[in-house]
mmCIF file of C-alpha atoms in Angstrom:
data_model
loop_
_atom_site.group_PDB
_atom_site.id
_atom_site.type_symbol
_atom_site.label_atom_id
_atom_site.label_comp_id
_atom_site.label_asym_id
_atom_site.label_seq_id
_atom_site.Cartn_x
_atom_site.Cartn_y
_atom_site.Cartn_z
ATOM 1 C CA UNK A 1 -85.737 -84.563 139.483
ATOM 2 C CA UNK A 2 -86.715 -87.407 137.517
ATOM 3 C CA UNK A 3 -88.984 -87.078 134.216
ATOM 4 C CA UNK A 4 -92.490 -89.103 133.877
ATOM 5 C CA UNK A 5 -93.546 -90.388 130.267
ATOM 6 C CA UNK A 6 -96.836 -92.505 130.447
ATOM 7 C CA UNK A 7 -97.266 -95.109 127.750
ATOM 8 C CA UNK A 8 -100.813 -96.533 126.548
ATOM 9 C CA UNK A 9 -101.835 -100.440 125.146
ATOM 10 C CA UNK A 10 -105.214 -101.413 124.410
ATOM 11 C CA UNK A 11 -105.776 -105.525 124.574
ATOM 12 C CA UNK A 12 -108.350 -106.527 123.001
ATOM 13 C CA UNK A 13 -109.755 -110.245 122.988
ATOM 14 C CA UNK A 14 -113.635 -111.645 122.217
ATOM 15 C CA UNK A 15 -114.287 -115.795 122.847
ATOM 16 C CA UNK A 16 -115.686 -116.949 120.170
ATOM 17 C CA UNK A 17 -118.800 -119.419 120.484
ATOM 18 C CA UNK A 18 -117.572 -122.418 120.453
ATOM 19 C CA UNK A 19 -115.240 -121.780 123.378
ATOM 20 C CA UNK A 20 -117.694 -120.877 125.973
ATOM 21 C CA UNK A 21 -118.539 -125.383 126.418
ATOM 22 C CA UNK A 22 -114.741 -126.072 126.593
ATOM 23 C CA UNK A 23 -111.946 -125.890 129.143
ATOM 24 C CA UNK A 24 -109.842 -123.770 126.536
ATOM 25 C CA UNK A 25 -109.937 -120.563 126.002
ATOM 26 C CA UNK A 26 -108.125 -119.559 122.628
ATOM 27 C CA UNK A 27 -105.221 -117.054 123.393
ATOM 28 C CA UNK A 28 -104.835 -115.230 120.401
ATOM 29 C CA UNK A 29 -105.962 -111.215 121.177
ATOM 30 C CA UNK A 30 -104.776 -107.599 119.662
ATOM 31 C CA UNK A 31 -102.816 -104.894 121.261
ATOM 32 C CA UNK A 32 -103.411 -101.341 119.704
ATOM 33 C CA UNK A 33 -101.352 -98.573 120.555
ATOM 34 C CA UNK A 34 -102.177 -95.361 119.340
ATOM 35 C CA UNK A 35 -100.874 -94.221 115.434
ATOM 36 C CA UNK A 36 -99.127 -97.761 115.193
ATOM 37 C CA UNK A 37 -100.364 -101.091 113.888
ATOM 38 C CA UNK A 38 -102.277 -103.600 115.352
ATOM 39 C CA UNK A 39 -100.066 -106.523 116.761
ATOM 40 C CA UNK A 40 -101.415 -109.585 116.488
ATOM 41 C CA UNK A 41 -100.099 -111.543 119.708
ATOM 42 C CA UNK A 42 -101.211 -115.119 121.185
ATOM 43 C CA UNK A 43 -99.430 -117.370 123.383
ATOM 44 C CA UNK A 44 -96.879 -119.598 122.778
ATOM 45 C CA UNK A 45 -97.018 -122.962 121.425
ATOM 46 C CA UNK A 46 -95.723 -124.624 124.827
ATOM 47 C CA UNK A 47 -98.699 -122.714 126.562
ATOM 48 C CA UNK A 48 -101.159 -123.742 124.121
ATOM 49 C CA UNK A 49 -101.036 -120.802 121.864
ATOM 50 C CA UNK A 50 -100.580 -119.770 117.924
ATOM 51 C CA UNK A 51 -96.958 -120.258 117.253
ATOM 52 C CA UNK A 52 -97.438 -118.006 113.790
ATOM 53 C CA UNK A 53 -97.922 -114.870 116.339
ATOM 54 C CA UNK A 54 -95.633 -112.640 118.739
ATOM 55 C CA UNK A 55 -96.323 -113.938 122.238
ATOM 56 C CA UNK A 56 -95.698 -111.962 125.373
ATOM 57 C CA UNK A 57 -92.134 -114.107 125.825
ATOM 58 C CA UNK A 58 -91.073 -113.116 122.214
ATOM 59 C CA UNK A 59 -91.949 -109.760 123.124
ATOM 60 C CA UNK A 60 -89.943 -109.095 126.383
ATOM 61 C CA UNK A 61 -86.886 -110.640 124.786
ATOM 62 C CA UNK A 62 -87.539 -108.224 122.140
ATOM 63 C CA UNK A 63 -87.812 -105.436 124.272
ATOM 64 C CA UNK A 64 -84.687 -105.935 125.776
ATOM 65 C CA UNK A 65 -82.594 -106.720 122.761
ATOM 66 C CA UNK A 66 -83.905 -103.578 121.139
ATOM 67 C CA UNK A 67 -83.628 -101.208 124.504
ATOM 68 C CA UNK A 68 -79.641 -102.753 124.880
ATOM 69 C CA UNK A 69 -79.249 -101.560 121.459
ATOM 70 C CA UNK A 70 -80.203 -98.272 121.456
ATOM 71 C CA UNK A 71 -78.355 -97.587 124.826
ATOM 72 C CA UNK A 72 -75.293 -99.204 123.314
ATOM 73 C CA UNK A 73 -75.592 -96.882 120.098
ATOM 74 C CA UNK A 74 -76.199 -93.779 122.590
ATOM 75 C CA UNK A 75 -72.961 -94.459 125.025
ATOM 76 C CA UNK A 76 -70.671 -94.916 121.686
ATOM 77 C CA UNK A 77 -71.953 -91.636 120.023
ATOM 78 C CA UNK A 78 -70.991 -89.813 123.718
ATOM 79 C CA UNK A 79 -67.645 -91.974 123.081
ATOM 80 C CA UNK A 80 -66.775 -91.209 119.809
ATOM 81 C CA UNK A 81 -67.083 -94.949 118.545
ATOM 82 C CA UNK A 82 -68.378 -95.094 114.985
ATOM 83 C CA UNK A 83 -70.516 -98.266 114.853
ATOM 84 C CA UNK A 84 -71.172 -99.956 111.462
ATOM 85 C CA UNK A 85 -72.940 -103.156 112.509
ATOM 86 C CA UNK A 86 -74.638 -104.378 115.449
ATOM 87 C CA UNK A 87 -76.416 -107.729 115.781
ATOM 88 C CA UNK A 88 -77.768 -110.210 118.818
ATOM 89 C CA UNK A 89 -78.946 -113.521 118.823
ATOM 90 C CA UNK A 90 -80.540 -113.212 122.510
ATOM 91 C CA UNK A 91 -81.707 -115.812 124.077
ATOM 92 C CA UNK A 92 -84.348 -116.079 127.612
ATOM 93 C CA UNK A 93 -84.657 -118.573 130.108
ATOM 94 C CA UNK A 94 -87.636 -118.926 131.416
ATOM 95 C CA UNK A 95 -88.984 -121.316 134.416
ATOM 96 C CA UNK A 96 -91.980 -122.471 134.724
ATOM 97 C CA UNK A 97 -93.520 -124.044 138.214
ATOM 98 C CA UNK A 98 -95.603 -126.696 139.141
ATOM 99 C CA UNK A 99 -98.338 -124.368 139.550
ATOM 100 C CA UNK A 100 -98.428 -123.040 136.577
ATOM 101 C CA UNK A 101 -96.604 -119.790 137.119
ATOM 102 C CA UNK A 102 -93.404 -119.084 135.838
ATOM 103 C CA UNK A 103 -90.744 -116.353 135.777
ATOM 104 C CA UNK A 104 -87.652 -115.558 133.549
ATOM 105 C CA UNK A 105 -84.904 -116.498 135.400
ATOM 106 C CA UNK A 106 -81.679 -115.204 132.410
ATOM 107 C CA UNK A 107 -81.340 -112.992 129.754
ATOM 108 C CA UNK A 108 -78.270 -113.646 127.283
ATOM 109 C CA UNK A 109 -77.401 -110.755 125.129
ATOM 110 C CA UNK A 110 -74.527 -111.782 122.599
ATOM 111 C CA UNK A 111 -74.081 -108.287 120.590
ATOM 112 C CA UNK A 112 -71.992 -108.568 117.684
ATOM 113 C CA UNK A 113 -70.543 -104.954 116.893
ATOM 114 C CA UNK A 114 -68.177 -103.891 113.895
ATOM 115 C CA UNK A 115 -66.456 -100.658 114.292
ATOM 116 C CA UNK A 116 -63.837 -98.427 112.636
ATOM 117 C CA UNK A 117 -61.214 -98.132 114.580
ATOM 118 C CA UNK A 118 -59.277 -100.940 115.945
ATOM 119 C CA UNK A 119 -57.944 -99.129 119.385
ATOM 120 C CA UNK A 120 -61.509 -98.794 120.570
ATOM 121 C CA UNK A 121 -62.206 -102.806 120.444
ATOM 122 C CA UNK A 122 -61.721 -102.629 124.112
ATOM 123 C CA UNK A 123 -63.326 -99.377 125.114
ATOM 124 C CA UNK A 124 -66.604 -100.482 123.031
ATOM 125 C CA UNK A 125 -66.745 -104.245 124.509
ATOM 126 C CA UNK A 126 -66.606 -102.159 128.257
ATOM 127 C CA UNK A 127 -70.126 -99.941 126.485
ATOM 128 C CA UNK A 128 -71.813 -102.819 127.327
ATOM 129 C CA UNK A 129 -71.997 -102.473 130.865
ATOM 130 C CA UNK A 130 -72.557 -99.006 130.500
ATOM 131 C CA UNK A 131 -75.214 -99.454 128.155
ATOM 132 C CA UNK A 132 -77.191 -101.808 130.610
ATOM 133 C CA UNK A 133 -76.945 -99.925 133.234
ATOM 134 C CA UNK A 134 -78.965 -97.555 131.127
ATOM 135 C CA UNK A 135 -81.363 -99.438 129.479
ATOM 136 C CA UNK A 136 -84.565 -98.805 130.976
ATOM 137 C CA UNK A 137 -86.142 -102.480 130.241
ATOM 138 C CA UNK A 138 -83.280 -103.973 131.930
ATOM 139 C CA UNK A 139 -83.616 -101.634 134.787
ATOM 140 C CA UNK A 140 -87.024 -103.446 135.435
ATOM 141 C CA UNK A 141 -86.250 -106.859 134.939
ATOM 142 C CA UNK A 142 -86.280 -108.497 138.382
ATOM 143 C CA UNK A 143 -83.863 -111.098 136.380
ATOM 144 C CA UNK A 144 -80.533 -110.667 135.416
ATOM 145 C CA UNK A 145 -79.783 -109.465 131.842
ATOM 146 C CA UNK A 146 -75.991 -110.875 130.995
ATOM 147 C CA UNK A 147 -73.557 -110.121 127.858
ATOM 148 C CA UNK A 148 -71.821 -111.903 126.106
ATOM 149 C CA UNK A 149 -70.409 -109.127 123.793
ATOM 150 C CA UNK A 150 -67.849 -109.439 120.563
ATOM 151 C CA UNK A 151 -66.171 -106.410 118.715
ATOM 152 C CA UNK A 152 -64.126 -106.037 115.451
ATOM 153 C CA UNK A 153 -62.889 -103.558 113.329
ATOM 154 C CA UNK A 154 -64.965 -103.271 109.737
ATOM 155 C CA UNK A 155 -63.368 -104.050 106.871
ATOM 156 C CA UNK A 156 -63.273 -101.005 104.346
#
């Protein structure tokens, strides 16, 4: 039996004046989710946006590189790996059409992990697969998410 969890945004986005005799409408809006701050989130610069705010883009990458993470932490802990450090520099691909719509075609994860003990290098590169296979952001990409994983051993 699977288990439901419903989560809640509010967008919220007023033209201002001088808009409403132009062919531009100004991206820039704010999503509120309840007991957190307000994000402050436009479009990006390429898409005629505010490049000083989070942009839907920024955020799905983010999403992923955070969700990866936390699986990745949770499949070591069942593992017994002790991780120290963990870091990504992901990067997204993403393909715009003629028409105007687009897609993300990749995800590149490159997770950088330090752990303690050097005969689990192996076993906690392998977490990776596990991890996405978990992840429930990369379970609803319709794109593939790849890794491009390193490991090594903390020096104490």
């Amino acid at each position: 039996m699977s288990i439901k969890h419903l989560f809640k945004a509010q967008l919220n986005w007023i033209s201002k004046t001088e808009e409403l005799s132009k062919r531009f409408y100004s991206k820039t809006h704010q999503i509120k989710i309840e007991g957190k701050p307000t994000l402050d989130v436009s479009a990006a610069k390429a898409f005629k946006g505010d490049p000083s705010l989070y942009n839907p883009e920024d955020l799905l990458l983010s999403s992923l590189v955070s969700c990866h993470m936390m699986s990745y932490l949770y499949v070591c802990s069942q593992n017994g790996i002790e991780v120290h450090e963990y870091s990504d520099n992901a990067e997204a691909t993403l393909e715009v059409s003629p028409d105007g719509s687009g897609r993300f075609v990749e995800v590149k994860l490159f997770p950088k992990v330090k752990i303690s003990n050097p005969d689990q290098i192996e076993l906690a590169l392998d977490l990776h697969f596990k991890a996405n296979q978990l992840c429930f952001i990369a379970n609803s990409c319709n794109f593939p998410v790849l890794h491009e994983a390193s490991c090594e051993v903390l020096n104490m």
